[in-house]
GROMACS .gro file of N, CA and C in nm:
model
  411
    1UNK      N    1  -0.260   3.221  -1.008
    1UNK     CA    2  -0.164   3.215  -0.878
    1UNK      C    3  -0.234   3.227  -0.750
    2UNK      N    4  -0.362   3.304  -0.766
    2UNK     CA    5  -0.450   3.307  -0.654
    2UNK      C    6  -0.492   3.186  -0.599
    3UNK      N    7  -0.502   3.078  -0.680
    3UNK     CA    8  -0.543   2.949  -0.639
    3UNK      C    9  -0.426   2.893  -0.552
    4UNK      N   10  -0.314   2.903  -0.598
    4UNK     CA   11  -0.195   2.850  -0.520
    4UNK      C   12  -0.189   2.920  -0.391
    5UNK      N   13  -0.204   3.046  -0.377
    5UNK     CA   14  -0.178   3.110  -0.241
    5UNK      C   15  -0.314   3.113  -0.161
    6UNK      N   16  -0.429   3.123  -0.211
    6UNK     CA   17  -0.543   3.118  -0.128
    6UNK      C   18  -0.630   3.002  -0.121
    7UNK      N   19  -0.622   2.907  -0.215
    7UNK     CA   20  -0.722   2.800  -0.215
    7UNK      C   21  -0.654   2.669  -0.219
    8UNK      N   22  -0.521   2.655  -0.246
    8UNK     CA   23  -0.461   2.521  -0.261
    8UNK      C   24  -0.470   2.428  -0.135
    9UNK      N   25  -0.448   2.476  -0.028
    9UNK     CA   26  -0.451   2.404   0.092
    9UNK      C   27  -0.589   2.344   0.140
   10UNK      N   28  -0.705   2.435   0.110
   10UNK     CA   29  -0.838   2.389   0.131
   10UNK      C   30  -0.887   2.282   0.015
   11UNK      N   31  -0.837   2.310  -0.100
   11UNK     CA   32  -0.868   2.208  -0.203
   11UNK      C   33  -0.781   2.075  -0.181
   12UNK      N   34  -0.671   2.080  -0.137
   12UNK     CA   35  -0.597   1.953  -0.109
   12UNK      C   36  -0.662   1.889   0.027
   13UNK      N   37  -0.701   1.960   0.119
   13UNK     CA   38  -0.770   1.910   0.226
   13UNK      C   39  -0.895   1.826   0.187
   14UNK      N   40  -0.970   1.898   0.099
   14UNK     CA   41  -1.102   1.851   0.051
   14UNK      C   42  -1.065   1.710  -0.024
   15UNK      N   43  -0.967   1.717  -0.104
   15UNK     CA   44  -0.934   1.598  -0.192
   15UNK      C   45  -0.890   1.485  -0.084
   16UNK      N   46  -0.816   1.504   0.000
   16UNK     CA   47  -0.755   1.412   0.110
   16UNK      C   48  -0.880   1.349   0.175
   17UNK      N   49  -0.983   1.430   0.223
   17UNK     CA   50  -1.094   1.383   0.295
   17UNK      C   51  -1.181   1.297   0.202
   18UNK      N   52  -1.194   1.328   0.069
   18UNK     CA   53  -1.264   1.242  -0.026
   18UNK      C   54  -1.199   1.107  -0.047
   19UNK      N   55  -1.077   1.114  -0.049
   19UNK     CA   56  -1.001   0.984  -0.071
   19UNK      C   57  -1.015   0.895   0.054
   20UNK      N   58  -1.004   0.969   0.172
   20UNK     CA   59  -1.016   0.890   0.292
   20UNK      C   60  -1.147   0.825   0.306
   21UNK      N   61  -1.256   0.912   0.260
   21UNK     CA   62  -1.384   0.847   0.275
   21UNK      C   63  -1.401   0.720   0.180
   22UNK      N   64  -1.341   0.731   0.071
   22UNK     CA   65  -1.357   0.635  -0.026
   22UNK      C   66  -1.272   0.488   0.028
   23UNK      N   67  -1.168   0.523   0.095
   23UNK     CA   68  -1.085   0.417   0.137
   23UNK      C   69  -1.122   0.361   0.276
   24UNK      N   70  -1.213   0.429   0.340
   24UNK     CA   71  -1.271   0.392   0.474
   24UNK      C   72  -1.145   0.410   0.586
   25UNK      N   73  -1.067   0.535   0.552
   25UNK     CA   74  -0.932   0.571   0.637
   25UNK      C   75  -0.976   0.697   0.699
   26UNK      N   76  -0.892   0.711   0.804
   26UNK     CA   77  -0.882   0.843   0.872
   26UNK      C   78  -0.819   0.944   0.793
   27UNK      N   79  -0.885   1.055   0.759
   27UNK     CA   80  -0.820   1.162   0.685
   27UNK      C   81  -0.689   1.219   0.738
   28UNK      N   82  -0.680   1.216   0.877
   28UNK     CA   83  -0.566   1.279   0.946
   28UNK      C   84  -0.449   1.176   0.925
   29UNK      N   85  -0.472   1.054   0.877
   29UNK     CA   86  -0.354   0.967   0.858
   29UNK      C   87  -0.325   0.947   0.714
   30UNK      N   88  -0.371   1.042   0.630
   30UNK     CA   89  -0.332   1.045   0.480
   30UNK      C   90  -0.257   1.162   0.443
   31UNK      N   91  -0.157   1.166   0.355
   31UNK     CA   92  -0.092   1.272   0.305
   31UNK      C   93  -0.065   1.252   0.162
   32UNK      N   94  -0.043   1.355   0.090
   32UNK     CA   95  -0.001   1.349  -0.053
   32UNK      C   96   0.146   1.345  -0.058
   33UNK      N   97   0.195   1.257  -0.152
   33UNK     CA   98   0.348   1.256  -0.186
   33UNK      C   99   0.369   1.286  -0.331
   34UNK      N  100   0.493   1.307  -0.358
   34UNK     CA  101   0.533   1.343  -0.484
   34UNK      C  102   0.528   1.218  -0.593
   35UNK      N  103   0.561   1.109  -0.528
   35UNK     CA  104   0.561   0.969  -0.599
   35UNK      C  105   0.547   0.862  -0.522
   36UNK      N  106   0.533   0.742  -0.584
   36UNK     CA  107   0.528   0.618  -0.499
   36UNK      C  108   0.655   0.584  -0.423
   37UNK      N  109   0.769   0.619  -0.469
   37UNK     CA  110   0.896   0.592  -0.382
   37UNK      C  111   0.895   0.679  -0.257
   38UNK      N  112   0.863   0.806  -0.270
   38UNK     CA  113   0.862   0.889  -0.148
   38UNK      C  114   0.747   0.834  -0.052
   39UNK      N  115   0.634   0.801  -0.117
   39UNK     CA  116   0.524   0.751  -0.030
   39UNK      C  117   0.560   0.624   0.046
   40UNK      N  118   0.622   0.525  -0.021
   40UNK     CA  119   0.650   0.394   0.046
   40UNK      C  120   0.772   0.419   0.143
   41UNK      N  121   0.861   0.494   0.117
   41UNK     CA  122   0.964   0.539   0.220
   41UNK      C  123   0.924   0.578   0.329
   42UNK      N  124   0.824   0.680   0.325
   42UNK     CA  125   0.768   0.753   0.431
   42UNK      C  126   0.688   0.642   0.528
   43UNK      N  127   0.611   0.561   0.464
   43UNK     CA  128   0.548   0.463   0.539
   43UNK      C  129   0.632   0.361   0.603
   44UNK      N  130   0.737   0.305   0.531
   44UNK     CA  131   0.815   0.205   0.577
   44UNK      C  132   0.899   0.262   0.707
   45UNK      N  133   0.954   0.380   0.685
   45UNK     CA  134   1.018   0.437   0.796
   45UNK      C  135   0.939   0.484   0.927
   46UNK      N  136   0.819   0.507   0.895
   46UNK     CA  137   0.718   0.543   1.021
   46UNK      C  138   0.676   0.430   1.104
   47UNK      N  139   0.696   0.312   1.061
   47UNK     CA  140   0.651   0.203   1.126
   47UNK      C  141   0.773   0.116   1.197
   48UNK      N  142   0.743   0.075   1.316
   48UNK     CA  143   0.851   0.019   1.391
   48UNK      C  144   0.852  -0.146   1.367
   49UNK      N  145   0.916  -0.164   1.236
   49UNK     CA  146   0.948  -0.303   1.201
   49UNK      C  147   1.064  -0.348   1.276
   50UNK      N  148   1.066  -0.487   1.306
   50UNK     CA  149   1.165  -0.535   1.379
   50UNK      C  150   1.203  -0.678   1.326
   51UNK      N  151   1.305  -0.736   1.380
   51UNK     CA  152   1.350  -0.869   1.344
   51UNK      C  153   1.226  -0.976   1.337
   52UNK      N  154   1.216  -1.025   1.223
   52UNK     CA  155   1.108  -1.134   1.228
   52UNK      C  156   0.972  -1.079   1.183
   53UNK      N  157   0.957  -0.958   1.179
   53UNK     CA  158   0.822  -0.909   1.138
   53UNK      C  159   0.805  -0.938   0.993
   54UNK      N  160   0.680  -0.986   0.945
   54UNK     CA  161   0.646  -1.006   0.818
   54UNK      C  162   0.569  -0.904   0.739
   55UNK      N  163   0.617  -0.854   0.629
   55UNK     CA  164   0.564  -0.770   0.545
   55UNK      C  165   0.518  -0.834   0.422
   56UNK      N  166   0.379  -0.834   0.401
   56UNK     CA  167   0.334  -0.899   0.276
   56UNK      C  168   0.299  -0.812   0.175
   57UNK      N  169   0.343  -0.833   0.049
   57UNK     CA  170   0.321  -0.760  -0.079
   57UNK      C  171   0.289  -0.863  -0.187
   58UNK      N  172   0.253  -0.815  -0.298
   58UNK     CA  173   0.220  -0.893  -0.418
   58UNK      C  174   0.347  -0.911  -0.509
   59UNK      N  175   0.345  -1.026  -0.568
   59UNK     CA  176   0.459  -1.054  -0.655
   59UNK      C  177   0.476  -0.966  -0.777
   60UNK      N  178   0.363  -0.881  -0.807
   60UNK     CA  179   0.374  -0.796  -0.924
   60UNK      C  180   0.378  -0.640  -0.874
   61UNK      N  181   0.444  -0.642  -0.747
   61UNK     CA  182   0.450  -0.503  -0.683
   61UNK      C  183   0.538  -0.415  -0.772
   62UNK      N  184   0.504  -0.290  -0.758
   62UNK     CA  185   0.587  -0.183  -0.823
   62UNK      C  186   0.733  -0.197  -0.780
   63UNK      N  187   0.828  -0.198  -0.869
   63UNK     CA  188   0.965  -0.229  -0.829
   63UNK      C  189   1.029  -0.124  -0.738
   64UNK      N  190   0.998  -0.005  -0.737
   64UNK     CA  191   1.039   0.100  -0.631
   64UNK      C  192   0.997   0.057  -0.501
   65UNK      N  193   0.873   0.002  -0.498
   65UNK     CA  194   0.823  -0.044  -0.361
   65UNK      C  195   0.900  -0.171  -0.307
   66UNK      N  196   0.920  -0.259  -0.407
   66UNK     CA  197   0.994  -0.373  -0.375
   66UNK      C  198   1.143  -0.345  -0.329
   67UNK      N  199   1.202  -0.247  -0.389
   67UNK     CA  200   1.332  -0.214  -0.343
   67UNK      C  201   1.332  -0.150  -0.216
   68UNK      N  202   1.241  -0.051  -0.199
   68UNK     CA  203   1.236   0.019  -0.056
   68UNK      C  204   1.201  -0.092   0.058
   69UNK      N  205   1.116  -0.180   0.021
   69UNK     CA  206   1.084  -0.282   0.130
   69UNK      C  207   1.201  -0.370   0.151
   70UNK      N  208   1.270  -0.412   0.046
   70UNK     CA  209   1.391  -0.495   0.055
   70UNK      C  210   1.502  -0.417   0.148
   71UNK      N  211   1.529  -0.281   0.124
   71UNK     CA  212   1.610  -0.212   0.201
   71UNK      C  213   1.573  -0.200   0.357
   72UNK      N  214   1.440  -0.171   0.368
   72UNK     CA  215   1.401  -0.168   0.510
   72UNK      C  216   1.404  -0.300   0.580
   73UNK      N  217   1.389  -0.407   0.512
   73UNK     CA  218   1.383  -0.525   0.572
   73UNK      C  219   1.532  -0.567   0.623
   74UNK      N  220   1.623  -0.534   0.520
   74UNK     CA  221   1.769  -0.554   0.577
   74UNK      C  222   1.817  -0.474   0.685
   75UNK      N  223   1.743  -0.341   0.697
   75UNK     CA  224   1.792  -0.271   0.816
   75UNK      C  225   1.736  -0.320   0.946
   76UNK      N  226   1.618  -0.355   0.938
   76UNK     CA  227   1.536  -0.400   1.059
   76UNK      C  228   1.549  -0.549   1.095
   77UNK      N  229   1.566  -0.634   1.001
   77UNK     CA  230   1.549  -0.772   1.013
   77UNK      C  231   1.413  -0.835   0.989
   78UNK      N  232   1.323  -0.742   0.945
   78UNK     CA  233   1.172  -0.783   0.899
   78UNK      C  234   1.201  -0.881   0.770
   79UNK      N  235   1.096  -0.950   0.737
   79UNK     CA  236   1.102  -1.035   0.628
   79UNK      C  237   0.997  -0.994   0.529
   80UNK      N  238   1.032  -0.987   0.406
   80UNK     CA  239   0.928  -0.956   0.289
   80UNK      C  240   0.871  -1.078   0.246
   81UNK      N  241   0.744  -1.103   0.236
   81UNK     CA  242   0.678  -1.203   0.174
   81UNK      C  243   0.600  -1.163   0.063
   82UNK      N  244   0.634  -1.213  -0.061
   82UNK     CA  245   0.564  -1.182  -0.190
   82UNK      C  246   0.471  -1.282  -0.209
   83UNK      N  247   0.343  -1.257  -0.241
   83UNK     CA  248   0.246  -1.347  -0.274
   83UNK      C  249   0.241  -1.343  -0.430
   84UNK      N  250   0.259  -1.463  -0.489
   84UNK     CA  251   0.253  -1.469  -0.629
   84UNK      C  252   0.120  -1.443  -0.696
   85UNK      N  253   0.134  -1.376  -0.815
   85UNK     CA  254   0.013  -1.339  -0.877
   85UNK      C  255   0.004  -1.427  -1.000
   86UNK      N  256  -0.077  -1.521  -1.000
   86UNK     CA  257  -0.091  -1.627  -1.113
   86UNK      C  258  -0.161  -1.571  -1.246
   87UNK      N  259  -0.116  -1.623  -1.348
   87UNK     CA  260  -0.184  -1.601  -1.466
   87UNK      C  261  -0.231  -1.716  -1.535
   88UNK      N  262  -0.343  -1.743  -1.597
   88UNK     CA  263  -0.445  -1.637  -1.586
   88UNK      C  264  -0.498  -1.583  -1.439
   89UNK      N  265  -0.531  -1.473  -1.437
   89UNK     CA  266  -0.551  -1.396  -1.309
   89UNK      C  267  -0.678  -1.436  -1.252
   90UNK      N  268  -0.680  -1.485  -1.118
   90UNK     CA  269  -0.809  -1.524  -1.052
   90UNK      C  270  -0.804  -1.437  -0.922
   91UNK      N  271  -0.896  -1.338  -0.908
   91UNK     CA  272  -0.899  -1.246  -0.796
   91UNK      C  273  -0.924  -1.322  -0.661
   92UNK      N  274  -1.016  -1.426  -0.677
   92UNK     CA  275  -1.043  -1.504  -0.567
   92UNK      C  276  -0.933  -1.584  -0.503
   93UNK      N  277  -0.860  -1.639  -0.575
   93UNK     CA  278  -0.733  -1.722  -0.551
   93UNK      C  279  -0.634  -1.626  -0.483
   94UNK      N  280  -0.610  -1.509  -0.537
   94UNK     CA  281  -0.527  -1.413  -0.494
   94UNK      C  282  -0.560  -1.367  -0.355
   95UNK      N  283  -0.699  -1.346  -0.330
   95UNK     CA  284  -0.747  -1.298  -0.202
   95UNK      C  285  -0.717  -1.399  -0.104
   96UNK      N  286  -0.744  -1.529  -0.133
   96UNK     CA  287  -0.717  -1.633  -0.030
   96UNK      C  288  -0.568  -1.643  -0.004
   97UNK      N  289  -0.480  -1.636  -0.108
   97UNK     CA  290  -0.335  -1.629  -0.080
   97UNK      C  291  -0.289  -1.531  -0.003
   98UNK      N  292  -0.327  -1.408  -0.023
   98UNK     CA  293  -0.290  -1.288   0.061
   98UNK      C  294  -0.338  -1.313   0.197
   99UNK      N  295  -0.470  -1.342   0.208
   99UNK     CA  296  -0.514  -1.353   0.352
   99UNK      C  297  -0.458  -1.475   0.431
  100UNK      N  298  -0.406  -1.572   0.361
  100UNK     CA  299  -0.336  -1.691   0.425
  100UNK      C  300  -0.206  -1.637   0.485
  101UNK      N  301  -0.140  -1.546   0.397
  101UNK     CA  302  -0.012  -1.489   0.451
  101UNK      C  303  -0.038  -1.380   0.563
  102UNK      N  304  -0.141  -1.306   0.557
  102UNK     CA  305  -0.178  -1.218   0.659
  102UNK      C  306  -0.210  -1.289   0.790
  103UNK      N  307  -0.291  -1.386   0.779
  103UNK     CA  308  -0.331  -1.465   0.892
  103UNK      C  309  -0.211  -1.550   0.954
  104UNK      N  310  -0.110  -1.551   0.882
  104UNK     CA  311  -0.006  -1.630   0.930
  104UNK      C  312   0.092  -1.545   1.025
  105UNK      N  313   0.052  -1.414   1.025
  105UNK     CA  314   0.123  -1.335   1.119
  105UNK      C  315   0.185  -1.220   1.054
  106UNK      N  316   0.129  -1.143   0.973
  106UNK     CA  317   0.180  -1.038   0.908
  106UNK      C  318   0.179  -0.916   0.999
  107UNK      N  319   0.290  -0.827   0.991
  107UNK     CA  320   0.288  -0.697   1.064
  107UNK      C  321   0.245  -0.579   0.974
  108UNK      N  322   0.247  -0.596   0.836
  108UNK     CA  323   0.206  -0.500   0.745
  108UNK      C  324   0.174  -0.577   0.608
  109UNK      N  325   0.086  -0.510   0.540
  109UNK     CA  326   0.054  -0.555   0.406
  109UNK      C  327   0.046  -0.453   0.308
  110UNK      N  328   0.121  -0.452   0.206
  110UNK     CA  329   0.124  -0.363   0.095
  110UNK      C  330   0.064  -0.406  -0.029
  111UNK      N  331  -0.047  -0.325  -0.069
  111UNK     CA  332  -0.111  -0.370  -0.191
  111UNK      C  333  -0.103  -0.260  -0.294
  112UNK      N  334  -0.106  -0.300  -0.422
  112UNK     CA  335  -0.116  -0.227  -0.539
  112UNK      C  336  -0.257  -0.238  -0.585
  113UNK      N  337  -0.319  -0.122  -0.628
  113UNK     CA  338  -0.444  -0.112  -0.678
  113UNK      C  339  -0.446  -0.177  -0.812
  114UNK      N  340  -0.352  -0.133  -0.891
  114UNK     CA  341  -0.322  -0.196  -1.031
  114UNK      C  342  -0.178  -0.227  -1.028
  115UNK      N  343  -0.142  -0.355  -1.064
  115UNK     CA  344  -0.017  -0.394  -1.054
  115UNK      C  345   0.071  -0.330  -1.172
  116UNK      N  346   0.211  -0.315  -1.137
  116UNK     CA  347   0.296  -0.239  -1.225
  116UNK      C  348   0.327  -0.307  -1.354
  117UNK      N  349   0.371  -0.419  -1.350
  117UNK     CA  350   0.422  -0.490  -1.477
  117UNK      C  351   0.305  -0.549  -1.555
  118UNK      N  352   0.210  -0.599  -1.481
  118UNK     CA  353   0.090  -0.676  -1.557
  118UNK      C  354  -0.023  -0.588  -1.581
  119UNK      N  355  -0.040  -0.478  -1.512
  119UNK     CA  356  -0.162  -0.379  -1.523
  119UNK      C  357  -0.299  -0.449  -1.478
  120UNK      N  358  -0.276  -0.549  -1.392
  120UNK     CA  359  -0.403  -0.612  -1.339
  120UNK      C  360  -0.464  -0.534  -1.233
  121UNK      N  361  -0.585  -0.523  -1.231
  121UNK     CA  362  -0.663  -0.447  -1.136
  121UNK      C  363  -0.688  -0.554  -1.016
  122UNK      N  364  -0.618  -0.516  -0.886
  122UNK     CA  365  -0.638  -0.596  -0.778
  122UNK      C  366  -0.764  -0.588  -0.699
  123UNK      N  367  -0.796  -0.689  -0.627
  123UNK     CA  368  -0.939  -0.665  -0.544
  123UNK      C  369  -0.897  -0.599  -0.419
  124UNK      N  370  -0.843  -0.472  -0.425
  124UNK     CA  371  -0.778  -0.412  -0.309
  124UNK      C  372  -0.899  -0.376  -0.203
  125UNK      N  373  -1.015  -0.335  -0.258
  125UNK     CA  374  -1.129  -0.298  -0.158
  125UNK      C  375  -1.163  -0.405  -0.082
  126UNK      N  376  -1.179  -0.519  -0.132
  126UNK     CA  377  -1.231  -0.644  -0.034
  126UNK      C  378  -1.098  -0.686   0.046
  127UNK      N  379  -0.981  -0.684  -0.020
  127UNK     CA  380  -0.867  -0.720   0.069
  127UNK      C  381  -0.838  -0.616   0.176
  128UNK      N  382  -0.854  -0.496   0.152
  128UNK     CA  383  -0.814  -0.393   0.258
  128UNK      C  384  -0.908  -0.413   0.372
  129UNK      N  385  -1.029  -0.453   0.341
  129UNK     CA  386  -1.134  -0.462   0.457
  129UNK      C  387  -1.095  -0.589   0.547
  130UNK      N  388  -1.064  -0.696   0.463
  130UNK     CA  389  -1.022  -0.822   0.541
  130UNK      C  390  -0.905  -0.806   0.623
  131UNK      N  391  -0.806  -0.727   0.572
  131UNK     CA  392  -0.662  -0.715   0.620
  131UNK      C  393  -0.688  -0.625   0.743
  132UNK      N  394  -0.772  -0.512   0.729
  132UNK     CA  395  -0.797  -0.427   0.835
  132UNK      C  396  -0.867  -0.503   0.953
  133UNK      N  397  -0.963  -0.584   0.931
  133UNK     CA  398  -1.028  -0.661   1.029
  133UNK      C  399  -0.932  -0.760   1.105
  134UNK      N  400  -0.806  -0.786   1.044
  134UNK     CA  401  -0.710  -0.865   1.109
  134UNK      C  402  -0.618  -0.780   1.202
  135UNK      N  403  -0.645  -0.647   1.195
  135UNK     CA  404  -0.559  -0.557   1.271
  135UNK      C  405  -0.418  -0.535   1.209
  136UNK      N  406  -0.410  -0.560   1.088
  136UNK     CA  407  -0.289  -0.540   1.010
  136UNK      C  408  -0.286  -0.411   0.927
  137UNK      N  409  -0.188  -0.322   0.954
  137UNK     CA  410  -0.189  -0.195   0.868
  137UNK      C  411  -0.152  -0.233   0.720
   0.00000   0.00000   0.00000
């Protein structure tokens, strides 16, 4: 019980800072959420999406993420763009396809580290750096 009352906040802060360092992110911009649904809803509602904004995600995106994105796009007039994930899986082709969509004018890009339905490990480290360099969150 002492850990919950005296140490939990410091331990969570240390974990958040460690994750931020690994992701190359600002620790002040990261939070822990109960689940993926809560996390994606929080992110999508925190961004000022508008009519015609393009949100890029993968064709193998976690379904709760897909549904939240679909709802948010309906509310705002933004457009969800799903990049197909071909099988057999070729990470380089996927990177090229995602970056083509990002460079075509994405306002946001949502990546799964491991896809839900196919359990494929995405090249998110490389993609995240390229997407960030384009100024896309």
